[in-house]
Coordinates of C-alpha atoms in Angstrom, one line a residue:
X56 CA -69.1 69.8 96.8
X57 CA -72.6 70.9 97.9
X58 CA -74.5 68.6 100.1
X59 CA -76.2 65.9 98.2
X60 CA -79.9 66.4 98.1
X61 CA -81.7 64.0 101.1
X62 CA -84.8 64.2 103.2
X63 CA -83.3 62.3 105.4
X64 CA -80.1 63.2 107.5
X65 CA -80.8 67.0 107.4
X66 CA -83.8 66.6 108.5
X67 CA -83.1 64.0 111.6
X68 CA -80.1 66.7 112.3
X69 CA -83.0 69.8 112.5
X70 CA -85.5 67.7 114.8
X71 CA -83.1 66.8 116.9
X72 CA -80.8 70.0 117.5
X73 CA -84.5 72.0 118.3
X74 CA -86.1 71.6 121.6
X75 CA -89.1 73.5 119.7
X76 CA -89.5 70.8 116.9
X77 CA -89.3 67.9 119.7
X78 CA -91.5 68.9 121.9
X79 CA -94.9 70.5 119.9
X80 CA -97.3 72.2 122.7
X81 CA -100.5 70.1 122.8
X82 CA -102.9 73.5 122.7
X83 CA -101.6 74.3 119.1
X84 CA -99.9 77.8 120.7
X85 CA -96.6 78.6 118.6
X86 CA -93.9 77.0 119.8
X87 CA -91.2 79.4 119.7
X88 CA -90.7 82.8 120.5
X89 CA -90.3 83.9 117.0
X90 CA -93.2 82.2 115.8
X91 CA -95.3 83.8 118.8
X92 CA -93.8 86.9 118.1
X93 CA -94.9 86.9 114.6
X94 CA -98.6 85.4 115.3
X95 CA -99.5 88.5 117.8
X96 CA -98.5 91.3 114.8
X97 CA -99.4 90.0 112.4
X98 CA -102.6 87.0 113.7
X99 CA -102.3 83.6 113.4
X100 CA -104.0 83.5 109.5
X101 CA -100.2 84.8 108.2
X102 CA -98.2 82.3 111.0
X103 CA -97.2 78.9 110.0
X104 CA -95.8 77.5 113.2
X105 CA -97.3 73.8 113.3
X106 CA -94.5 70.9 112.5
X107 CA -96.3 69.5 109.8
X108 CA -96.8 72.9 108.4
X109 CA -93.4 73.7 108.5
X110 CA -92.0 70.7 107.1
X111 CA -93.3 71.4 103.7
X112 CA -91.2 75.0 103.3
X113 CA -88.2 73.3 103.7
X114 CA -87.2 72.2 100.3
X115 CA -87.5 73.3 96.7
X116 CA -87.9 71.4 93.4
X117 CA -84.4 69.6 93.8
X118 CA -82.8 70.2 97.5
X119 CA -83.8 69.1 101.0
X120 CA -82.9 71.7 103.3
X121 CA -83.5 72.4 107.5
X122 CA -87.2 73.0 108.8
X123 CA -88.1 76.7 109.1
X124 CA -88.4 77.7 112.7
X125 CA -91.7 79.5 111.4
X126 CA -92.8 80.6 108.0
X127 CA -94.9 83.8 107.3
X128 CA -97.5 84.0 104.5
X129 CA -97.6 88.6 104.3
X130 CA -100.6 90.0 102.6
X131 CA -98.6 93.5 102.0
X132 CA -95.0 94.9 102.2
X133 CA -95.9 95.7 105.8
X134 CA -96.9 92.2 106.5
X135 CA -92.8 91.8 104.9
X136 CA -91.7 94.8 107.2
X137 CA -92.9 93.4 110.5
X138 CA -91.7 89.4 109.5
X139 CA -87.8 90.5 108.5
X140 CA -88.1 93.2 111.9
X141 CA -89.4 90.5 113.9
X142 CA -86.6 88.3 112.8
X143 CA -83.9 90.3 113.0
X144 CA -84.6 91.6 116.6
X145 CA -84.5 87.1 117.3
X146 CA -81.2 87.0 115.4
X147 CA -82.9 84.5 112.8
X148 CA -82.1 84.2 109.6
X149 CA -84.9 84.8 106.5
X150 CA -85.3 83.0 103.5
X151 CA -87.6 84.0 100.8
X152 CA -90.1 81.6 98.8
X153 CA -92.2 81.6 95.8
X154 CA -93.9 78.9 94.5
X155 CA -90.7 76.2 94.9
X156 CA -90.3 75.0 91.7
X157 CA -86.6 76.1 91.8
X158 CA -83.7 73.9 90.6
X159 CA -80.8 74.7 92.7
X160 CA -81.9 74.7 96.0
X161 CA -82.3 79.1 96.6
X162 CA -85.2 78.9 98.6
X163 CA -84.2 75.7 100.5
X164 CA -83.4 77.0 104.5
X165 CA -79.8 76.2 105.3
X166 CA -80.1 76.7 108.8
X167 CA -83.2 77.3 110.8
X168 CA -84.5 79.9 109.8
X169 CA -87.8 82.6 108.9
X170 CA -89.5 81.4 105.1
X171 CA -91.2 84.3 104.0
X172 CA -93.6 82.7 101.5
X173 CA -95.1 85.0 99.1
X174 CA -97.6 83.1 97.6
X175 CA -100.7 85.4 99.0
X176 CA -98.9 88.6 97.8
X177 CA -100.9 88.1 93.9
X178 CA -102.2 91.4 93.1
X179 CA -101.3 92.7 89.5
X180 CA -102.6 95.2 87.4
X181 CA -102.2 96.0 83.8
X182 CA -101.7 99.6 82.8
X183 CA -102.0 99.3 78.9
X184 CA -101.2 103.0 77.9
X185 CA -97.7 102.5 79.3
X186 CA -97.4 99.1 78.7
X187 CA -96.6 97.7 81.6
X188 CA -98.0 96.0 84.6
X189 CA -97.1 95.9 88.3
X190 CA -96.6 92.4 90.3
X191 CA -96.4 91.6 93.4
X192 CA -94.0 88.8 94.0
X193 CA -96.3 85.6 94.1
X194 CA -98.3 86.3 90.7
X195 CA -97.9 83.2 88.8
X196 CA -95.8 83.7 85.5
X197 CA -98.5 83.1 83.1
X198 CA -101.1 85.4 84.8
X199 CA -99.3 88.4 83.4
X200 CA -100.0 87.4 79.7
X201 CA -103.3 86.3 80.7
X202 CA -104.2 89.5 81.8
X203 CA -102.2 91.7 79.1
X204 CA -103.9 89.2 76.2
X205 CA -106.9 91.5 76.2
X206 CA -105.1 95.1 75.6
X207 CA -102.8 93.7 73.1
X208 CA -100.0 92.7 74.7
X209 CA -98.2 89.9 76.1
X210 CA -95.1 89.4 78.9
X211 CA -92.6 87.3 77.1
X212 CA -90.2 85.9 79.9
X213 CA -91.6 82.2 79.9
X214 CA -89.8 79.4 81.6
X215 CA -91.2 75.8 81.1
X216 CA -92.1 76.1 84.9
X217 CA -94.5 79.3 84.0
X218 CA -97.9 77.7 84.7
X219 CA -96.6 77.3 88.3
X220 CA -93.7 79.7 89.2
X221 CA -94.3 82.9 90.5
X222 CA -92.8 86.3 89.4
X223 CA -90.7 86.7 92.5
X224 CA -89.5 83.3 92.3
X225 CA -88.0 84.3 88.1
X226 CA -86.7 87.5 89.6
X227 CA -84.7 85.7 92.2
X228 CA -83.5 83.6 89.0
X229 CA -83.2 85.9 86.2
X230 CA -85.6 83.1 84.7
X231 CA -85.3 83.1 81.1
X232 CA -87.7 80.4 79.2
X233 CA -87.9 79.4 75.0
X234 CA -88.6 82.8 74.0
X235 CA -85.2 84.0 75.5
X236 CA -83.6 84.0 72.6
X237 CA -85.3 86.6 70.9
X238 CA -87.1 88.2 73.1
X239 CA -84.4 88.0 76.5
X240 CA -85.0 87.2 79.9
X241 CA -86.9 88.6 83.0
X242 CA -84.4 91.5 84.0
X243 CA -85.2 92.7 80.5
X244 CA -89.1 93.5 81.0
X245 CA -88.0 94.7 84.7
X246 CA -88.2 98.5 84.9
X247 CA -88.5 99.2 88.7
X248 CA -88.9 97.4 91.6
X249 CA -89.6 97.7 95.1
X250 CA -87.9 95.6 98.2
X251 CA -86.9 95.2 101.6
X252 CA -83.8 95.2 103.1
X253 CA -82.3 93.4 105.8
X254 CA -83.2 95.9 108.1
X255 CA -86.8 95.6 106.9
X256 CA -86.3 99.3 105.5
X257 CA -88.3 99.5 102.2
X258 CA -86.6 101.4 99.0
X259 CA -88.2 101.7 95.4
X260 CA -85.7 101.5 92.6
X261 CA -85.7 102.0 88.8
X262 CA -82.5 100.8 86.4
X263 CA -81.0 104.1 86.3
X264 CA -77.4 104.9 87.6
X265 CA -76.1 101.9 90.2
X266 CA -79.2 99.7 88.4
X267 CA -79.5 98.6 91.8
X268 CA -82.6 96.8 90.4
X269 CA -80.6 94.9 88.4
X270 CA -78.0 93.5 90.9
X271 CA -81.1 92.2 93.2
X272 CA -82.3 90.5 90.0
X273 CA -80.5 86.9 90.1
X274 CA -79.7 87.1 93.6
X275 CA -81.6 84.6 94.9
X276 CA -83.2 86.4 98.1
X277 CA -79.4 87.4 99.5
X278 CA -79.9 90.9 99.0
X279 CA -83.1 91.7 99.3
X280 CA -86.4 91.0 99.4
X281 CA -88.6 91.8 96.0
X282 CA -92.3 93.0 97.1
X283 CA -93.1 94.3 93.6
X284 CA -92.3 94.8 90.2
X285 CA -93.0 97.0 87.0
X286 CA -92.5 94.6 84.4
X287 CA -92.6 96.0 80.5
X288 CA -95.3 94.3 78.2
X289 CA -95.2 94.3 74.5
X290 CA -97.1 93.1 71.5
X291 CA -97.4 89.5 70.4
X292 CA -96.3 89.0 66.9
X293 CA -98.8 88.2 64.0
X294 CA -97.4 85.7 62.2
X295 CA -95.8 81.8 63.6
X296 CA -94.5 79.5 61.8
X297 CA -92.9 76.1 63.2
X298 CA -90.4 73.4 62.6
X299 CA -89.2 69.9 64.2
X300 CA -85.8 68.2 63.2
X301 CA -84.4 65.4 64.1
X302 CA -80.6 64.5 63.7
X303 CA -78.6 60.8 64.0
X304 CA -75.5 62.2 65.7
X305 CA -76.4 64.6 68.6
X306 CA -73.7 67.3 68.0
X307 CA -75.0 67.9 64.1
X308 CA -78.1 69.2 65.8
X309 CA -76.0 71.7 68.2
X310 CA -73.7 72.6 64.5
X311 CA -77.1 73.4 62.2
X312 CA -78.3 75.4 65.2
X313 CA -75.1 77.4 65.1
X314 CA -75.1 77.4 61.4
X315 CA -78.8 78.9 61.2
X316 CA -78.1 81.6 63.5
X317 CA -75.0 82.6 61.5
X318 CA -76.6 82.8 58.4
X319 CA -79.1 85.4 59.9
X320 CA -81.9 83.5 61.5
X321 CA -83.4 84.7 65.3
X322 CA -86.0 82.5 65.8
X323 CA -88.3 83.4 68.9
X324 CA -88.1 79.5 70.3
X325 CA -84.8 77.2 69.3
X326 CA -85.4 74.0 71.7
X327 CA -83.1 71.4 72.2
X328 CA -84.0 67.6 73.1
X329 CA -81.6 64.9 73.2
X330 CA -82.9 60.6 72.3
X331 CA -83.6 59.9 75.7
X332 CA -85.5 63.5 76.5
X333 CA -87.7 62.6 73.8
X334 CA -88.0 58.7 74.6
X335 CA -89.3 60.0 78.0
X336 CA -91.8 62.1 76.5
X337 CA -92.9 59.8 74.2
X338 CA -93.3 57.0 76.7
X339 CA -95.5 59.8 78.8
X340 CA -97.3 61.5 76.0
X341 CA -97.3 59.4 73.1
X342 CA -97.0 62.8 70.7
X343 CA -95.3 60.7 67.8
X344 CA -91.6 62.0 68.3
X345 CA -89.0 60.6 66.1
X346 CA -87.4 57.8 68.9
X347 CA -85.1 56.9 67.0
X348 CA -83.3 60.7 66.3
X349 CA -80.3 61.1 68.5
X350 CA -81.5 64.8 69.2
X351 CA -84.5 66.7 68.1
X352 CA -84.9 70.6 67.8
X353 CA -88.1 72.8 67.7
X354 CA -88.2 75.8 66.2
X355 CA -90.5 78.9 66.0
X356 CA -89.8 82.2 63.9
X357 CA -92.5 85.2 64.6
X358 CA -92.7 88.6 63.3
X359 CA -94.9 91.1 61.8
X360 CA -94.1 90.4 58.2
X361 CA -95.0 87.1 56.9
X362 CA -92.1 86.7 54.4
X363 CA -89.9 87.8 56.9
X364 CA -91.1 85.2 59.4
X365 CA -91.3 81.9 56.2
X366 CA -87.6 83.2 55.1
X367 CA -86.1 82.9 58.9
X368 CA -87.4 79.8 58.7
X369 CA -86.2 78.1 55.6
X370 CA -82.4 79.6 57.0
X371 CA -83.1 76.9 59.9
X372 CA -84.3 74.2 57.3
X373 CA -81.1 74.6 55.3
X374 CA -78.8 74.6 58.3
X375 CA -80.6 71.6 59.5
X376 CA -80.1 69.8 55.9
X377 CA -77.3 70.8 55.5
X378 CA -76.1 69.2 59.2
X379 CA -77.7 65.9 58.2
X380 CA -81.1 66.5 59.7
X381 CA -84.6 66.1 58.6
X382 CA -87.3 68.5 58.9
X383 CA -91.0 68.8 59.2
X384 CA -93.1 71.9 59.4
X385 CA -95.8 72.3 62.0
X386 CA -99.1 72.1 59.2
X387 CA -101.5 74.6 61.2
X388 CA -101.3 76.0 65.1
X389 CA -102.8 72.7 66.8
X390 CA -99.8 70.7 65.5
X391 CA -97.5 73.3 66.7
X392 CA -99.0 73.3 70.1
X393 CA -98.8 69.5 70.4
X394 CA -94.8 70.1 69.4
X395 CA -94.0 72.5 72.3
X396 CA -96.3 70.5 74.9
X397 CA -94.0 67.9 74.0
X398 CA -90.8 70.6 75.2
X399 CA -93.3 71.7 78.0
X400 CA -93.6 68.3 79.6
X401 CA -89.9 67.6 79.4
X402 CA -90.0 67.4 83.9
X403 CA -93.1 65.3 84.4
X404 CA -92.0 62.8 81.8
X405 CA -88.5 62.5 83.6
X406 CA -89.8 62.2 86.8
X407 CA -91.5 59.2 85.9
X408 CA -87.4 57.7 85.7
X409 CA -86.1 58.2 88.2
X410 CA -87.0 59.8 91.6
X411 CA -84.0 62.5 91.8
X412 CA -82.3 64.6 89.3
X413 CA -80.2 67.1 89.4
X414 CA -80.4 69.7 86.8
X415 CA -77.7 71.5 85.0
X416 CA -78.1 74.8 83.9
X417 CA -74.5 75.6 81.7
X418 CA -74.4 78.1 78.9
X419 CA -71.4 78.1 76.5
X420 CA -70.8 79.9 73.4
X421 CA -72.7 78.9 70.3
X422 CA -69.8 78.2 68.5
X423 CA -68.6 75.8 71.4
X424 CA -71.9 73.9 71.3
X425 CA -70.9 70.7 68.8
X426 CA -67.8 69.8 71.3
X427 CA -70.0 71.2 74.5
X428 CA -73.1 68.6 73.7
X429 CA -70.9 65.4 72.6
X430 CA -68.1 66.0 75.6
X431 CA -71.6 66.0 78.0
X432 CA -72.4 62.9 76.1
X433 CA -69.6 61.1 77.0
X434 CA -69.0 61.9 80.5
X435 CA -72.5 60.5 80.8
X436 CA -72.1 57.2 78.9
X437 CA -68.4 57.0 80.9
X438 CA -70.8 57.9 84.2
X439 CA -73.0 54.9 84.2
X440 CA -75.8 57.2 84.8
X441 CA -79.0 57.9 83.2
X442 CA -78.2 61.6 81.6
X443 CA -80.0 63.5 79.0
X444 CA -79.7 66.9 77.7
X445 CA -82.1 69.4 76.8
X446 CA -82.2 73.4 76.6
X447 CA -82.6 76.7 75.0
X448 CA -79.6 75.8 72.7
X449 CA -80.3 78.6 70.1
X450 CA -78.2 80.9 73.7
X451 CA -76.2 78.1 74.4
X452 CA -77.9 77.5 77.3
X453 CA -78.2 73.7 77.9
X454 CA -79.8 71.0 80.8
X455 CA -78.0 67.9 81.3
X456 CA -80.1 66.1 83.9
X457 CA -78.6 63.6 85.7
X458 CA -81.4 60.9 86.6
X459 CA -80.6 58.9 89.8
X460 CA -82.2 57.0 92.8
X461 CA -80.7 58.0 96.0
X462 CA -81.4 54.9 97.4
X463 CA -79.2 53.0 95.1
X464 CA -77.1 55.7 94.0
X465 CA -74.2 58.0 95.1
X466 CA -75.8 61.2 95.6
X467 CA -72.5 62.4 95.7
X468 CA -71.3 60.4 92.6
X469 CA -74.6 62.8 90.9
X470 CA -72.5 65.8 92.7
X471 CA -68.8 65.1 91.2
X472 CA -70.4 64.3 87.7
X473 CA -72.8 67.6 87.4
X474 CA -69.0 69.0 89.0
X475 CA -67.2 67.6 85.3
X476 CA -70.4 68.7 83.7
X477 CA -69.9 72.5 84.9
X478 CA -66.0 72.3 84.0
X479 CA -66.6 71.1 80.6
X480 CA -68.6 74.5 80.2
X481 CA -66.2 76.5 81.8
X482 CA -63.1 75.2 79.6
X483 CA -65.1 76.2 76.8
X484 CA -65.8 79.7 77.5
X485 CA -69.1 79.3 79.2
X486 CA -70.7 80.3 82.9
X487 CA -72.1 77.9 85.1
X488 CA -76.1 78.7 84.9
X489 CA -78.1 80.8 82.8
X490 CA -81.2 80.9 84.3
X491 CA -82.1 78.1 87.5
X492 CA -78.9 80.0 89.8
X493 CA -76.7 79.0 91.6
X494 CA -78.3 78.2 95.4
X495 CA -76.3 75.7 96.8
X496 CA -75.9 73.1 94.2
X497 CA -73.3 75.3 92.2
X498 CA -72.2 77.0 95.2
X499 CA -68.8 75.2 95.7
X500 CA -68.4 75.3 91.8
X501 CA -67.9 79.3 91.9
X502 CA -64.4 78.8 92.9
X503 CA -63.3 77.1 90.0
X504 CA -65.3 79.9 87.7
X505 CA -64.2 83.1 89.4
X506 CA -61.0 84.3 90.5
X507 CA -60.3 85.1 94.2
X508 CA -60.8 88.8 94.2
X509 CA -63.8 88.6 92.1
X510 CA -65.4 86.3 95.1
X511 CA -64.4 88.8 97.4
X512 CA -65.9 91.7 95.3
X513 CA -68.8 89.8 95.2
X514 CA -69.1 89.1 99.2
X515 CA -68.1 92.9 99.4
X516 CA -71.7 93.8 98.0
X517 CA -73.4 91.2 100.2
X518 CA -72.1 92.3 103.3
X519 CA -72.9 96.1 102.1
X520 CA -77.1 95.1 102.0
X521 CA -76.8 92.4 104.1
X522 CA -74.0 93.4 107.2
X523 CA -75.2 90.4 109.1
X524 CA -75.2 88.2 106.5
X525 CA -79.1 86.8 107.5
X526 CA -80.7 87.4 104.2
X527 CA -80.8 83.2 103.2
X528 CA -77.5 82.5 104.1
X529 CA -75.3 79.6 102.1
X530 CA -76.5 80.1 98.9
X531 CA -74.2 81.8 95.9
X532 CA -71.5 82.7 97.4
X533 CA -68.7 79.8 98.9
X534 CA -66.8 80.3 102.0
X535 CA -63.1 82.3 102.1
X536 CA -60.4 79.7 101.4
X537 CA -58.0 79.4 103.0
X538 CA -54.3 79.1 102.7
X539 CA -54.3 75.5 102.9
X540 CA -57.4 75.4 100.1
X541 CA -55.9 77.2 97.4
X542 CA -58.2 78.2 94.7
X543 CA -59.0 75.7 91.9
X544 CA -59.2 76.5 88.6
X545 CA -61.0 74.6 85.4

């Protein structure tokens, strides 16, 4: 199992196994070679070195992980260049970080190590006759629409996290959002990108032969570090039309979502909400959700042709009828708006639960999704946990959260029921994350979703861009078995 998430005994086990973190010099000076190494390239403005500076890079949106020995803040790839040299010549390891919102613990250090925190690396620039724009790494999602808006054009990768993550932070994730559906994820609007290796060598690559692009996309920072992106922009559609249903019986909401889309429908947004997602919202926002639905789903259809975009629509009305549901159409754009704040605000409103969640990220075939969503149902009721379910069901790609207080709870009881969680997907055709990764929470669940060889494939690319293995080690990837841990299957 992965570690249960803790502030506590991992971080008791760094301050104590690092003479540097005990004993902080008095005159502020770095307090480690690395980190004094680091402050005379590239000046003391672009070192963190300080304790209590250091404690906050050591943790993401869901996993506690071991104080950086020093984090960098680079301006420019060569500010990148000089902090991955730097490290390598101290045999320390380096962990890259957006803005760390993630949900699976990928840029949580595992050991100490170098955070590379890209959150000064912003500049982005539209180039409108080619539709595209170039990112650096810690542009925040949103700011790319917002600056393609006025030529036309939008960026449509938009997880609910967009007002806060960063572009390098979705590219480590292959971050998808509502909109996936129709419009796909962000290693579809990726057409070249630029990176540095382990050696702190920097290449430029587009998505032609190897699509070695594509393989650093999703790979959490282990094989590469991402200093910019061309990202492909395109134009918003004219027309929006949008639709709530709610459902008494949880899996007739997952059955009219596969029945819509089998009768022809591609909506741009097909959200998912389960009675206690939308309890928590309502208690938070007070929108006027149906509390006493079982599930809820939100709907957009777009296009170009408005009878195109109303007759999408009324597909998902009679699939939703014809499941049981009810349905009400979103009268003008401010009601619609109030709709998806309501899918938007899904986090806040369950962090006012409980303090800890862990946060599934399954996708199973459509066709699996009745059995997928009342099987998750059950494991929770059988749990005695608080779970609730949410997603981008019109992919198949669902959230169970697990809401728990460590101080009460089993962290690892969360662990072995998000473990029965990721087999129910697996048994049903389905991979074990769509879009949050894999990091450490899912790390020890690879071996029950590939086979051995595939593993070692897998570490066979690793250790070909990263020999040494120090590009944020002990994420993805499990440890060889061995004989006497034969490999487990779902």
């Amino acid at each position: 199992m992965p570690r249960p998430p803790t502030d506590g005994p991992v971080e008791k086990q760094a301050l104590t196994t690092t003479s540097e973190a005990r004993k902080p010099r008095s005159d502020g000076s770095p307090t480690n070679a690395l980190a004094a190494d680091l402050t005379r390239q590239l000046g003391p403005r672009k070192v963190l070195h300080q304790l209590s500076e250091r404690l906050n890079y050591r943790y993401d949106a869901i996993q506690f992980g071991v104080t950086p020995l020093a984090v960098v803040l680079p301006e420019s790839t060569a500010d990148v260049v000089a902090a991955v040299k730097a490290a390598r010549a101290a045999g320390v390891p380096v962990v890259g970080r957006g803005a760390g919102s993630g949900l699976s613990g990928g840029s949580a250090p595992m050991q100490e190590a170098l955070v590379i925190a890209f959150t000064r690396m912003t500049a982005l620039q539209v180039f409108p006759e080619r539709r595209e724009a170039v990112a650096q790494p810690g542009v925040i999602t949103l700011k790319v629409t917002e600056a393609a808006r006025p030529h036309g054009l939008i960026y449509p990768p938009d997880p609910a996290s967009f007002r806060t993550s960063t572009i390098g932070g979705n590219l480590a994730e292959n971050a998808g959002g509502p909109m996936c559906l129709k419009y796909g994820v962000t290693g579809d609007y990726v057409t070249a990108l630029e990176f540095v290796d382990a050696a702190g060598d920097v290449h430029r690559v587009t998505r032609d032969a190897y699509d070695l692009a594509g393989l650093l996309i999703g790979s959490e920072g282990t094989l590469g570090l991402i200093t910019e992106a061309t990202l492909r922009l395109i134009p918003p559609a004219k027309f929006t039309r949008t639709l709530m249903a709610h459902f008494a019986e949880v899996g007739q909401a997952a059955e009219a979502v596969s029945a819509a889309i089998a009768a022809g429908a591609v909506p741009a947004k097909l959200e998912f909400m389960d009675r206690a997602c939308t309890n928590a919202i309502e208690d938070y926002l007070h929108l006027g959700l149906p509390r006493d639905a079982e599930a809820v789903i939100l709907v957009d259809t777009d296009g170009n042709d408005l009878d195109t975009v109303t007759g999408e629509l009324a597909l998902v009305e009679q699939a939703c009828a014809a499941a049981g549901g009810v349905t009400r159409l979103a009268r003008d754009p401010a009601e619609a708006d109030a709709l998806w704040q309501a899918r938007r605000s899904i986090s806040p409103a369950l962090g006012r639960i409980r303090p800890q969640r862990m946060n599934e990220d399954i996708v199973v075939p459509r066709s699996a999704l009745p059995d997928v969503v009342r099987e998750i149902r059950a494991l929770g009721d059988a749990s005695g946990f608080h779970l609730v379910q949410f997603g981008h069901i019109g992919d198949g790609n669902l959230h169970p959260n697990i809401m728990f207080d460590p101080r009460t709870e089993s962290p690892q009881a969360v662990h072995d029921l998000a473990h029965r969680i990721a087999l129910v997907a697996l048994r049903h055709g389905g991979v074990l994350s769509g879009e949050h990764g894999i990091g450490t929470m899912k790390r020890d669940f690879m071996t029950d979703a590939l086979d051995p060889a595939t593993l070692d494939a897998l570490r066979d690319v690793k250790r070909a861009l990263d020999p040494a293995g120090t590009l944020n080690p002990g994420k993805i990837l499990p440890d060889p078995q061995t004989p006497e841990a034969p490999h487990a299957h779902p």
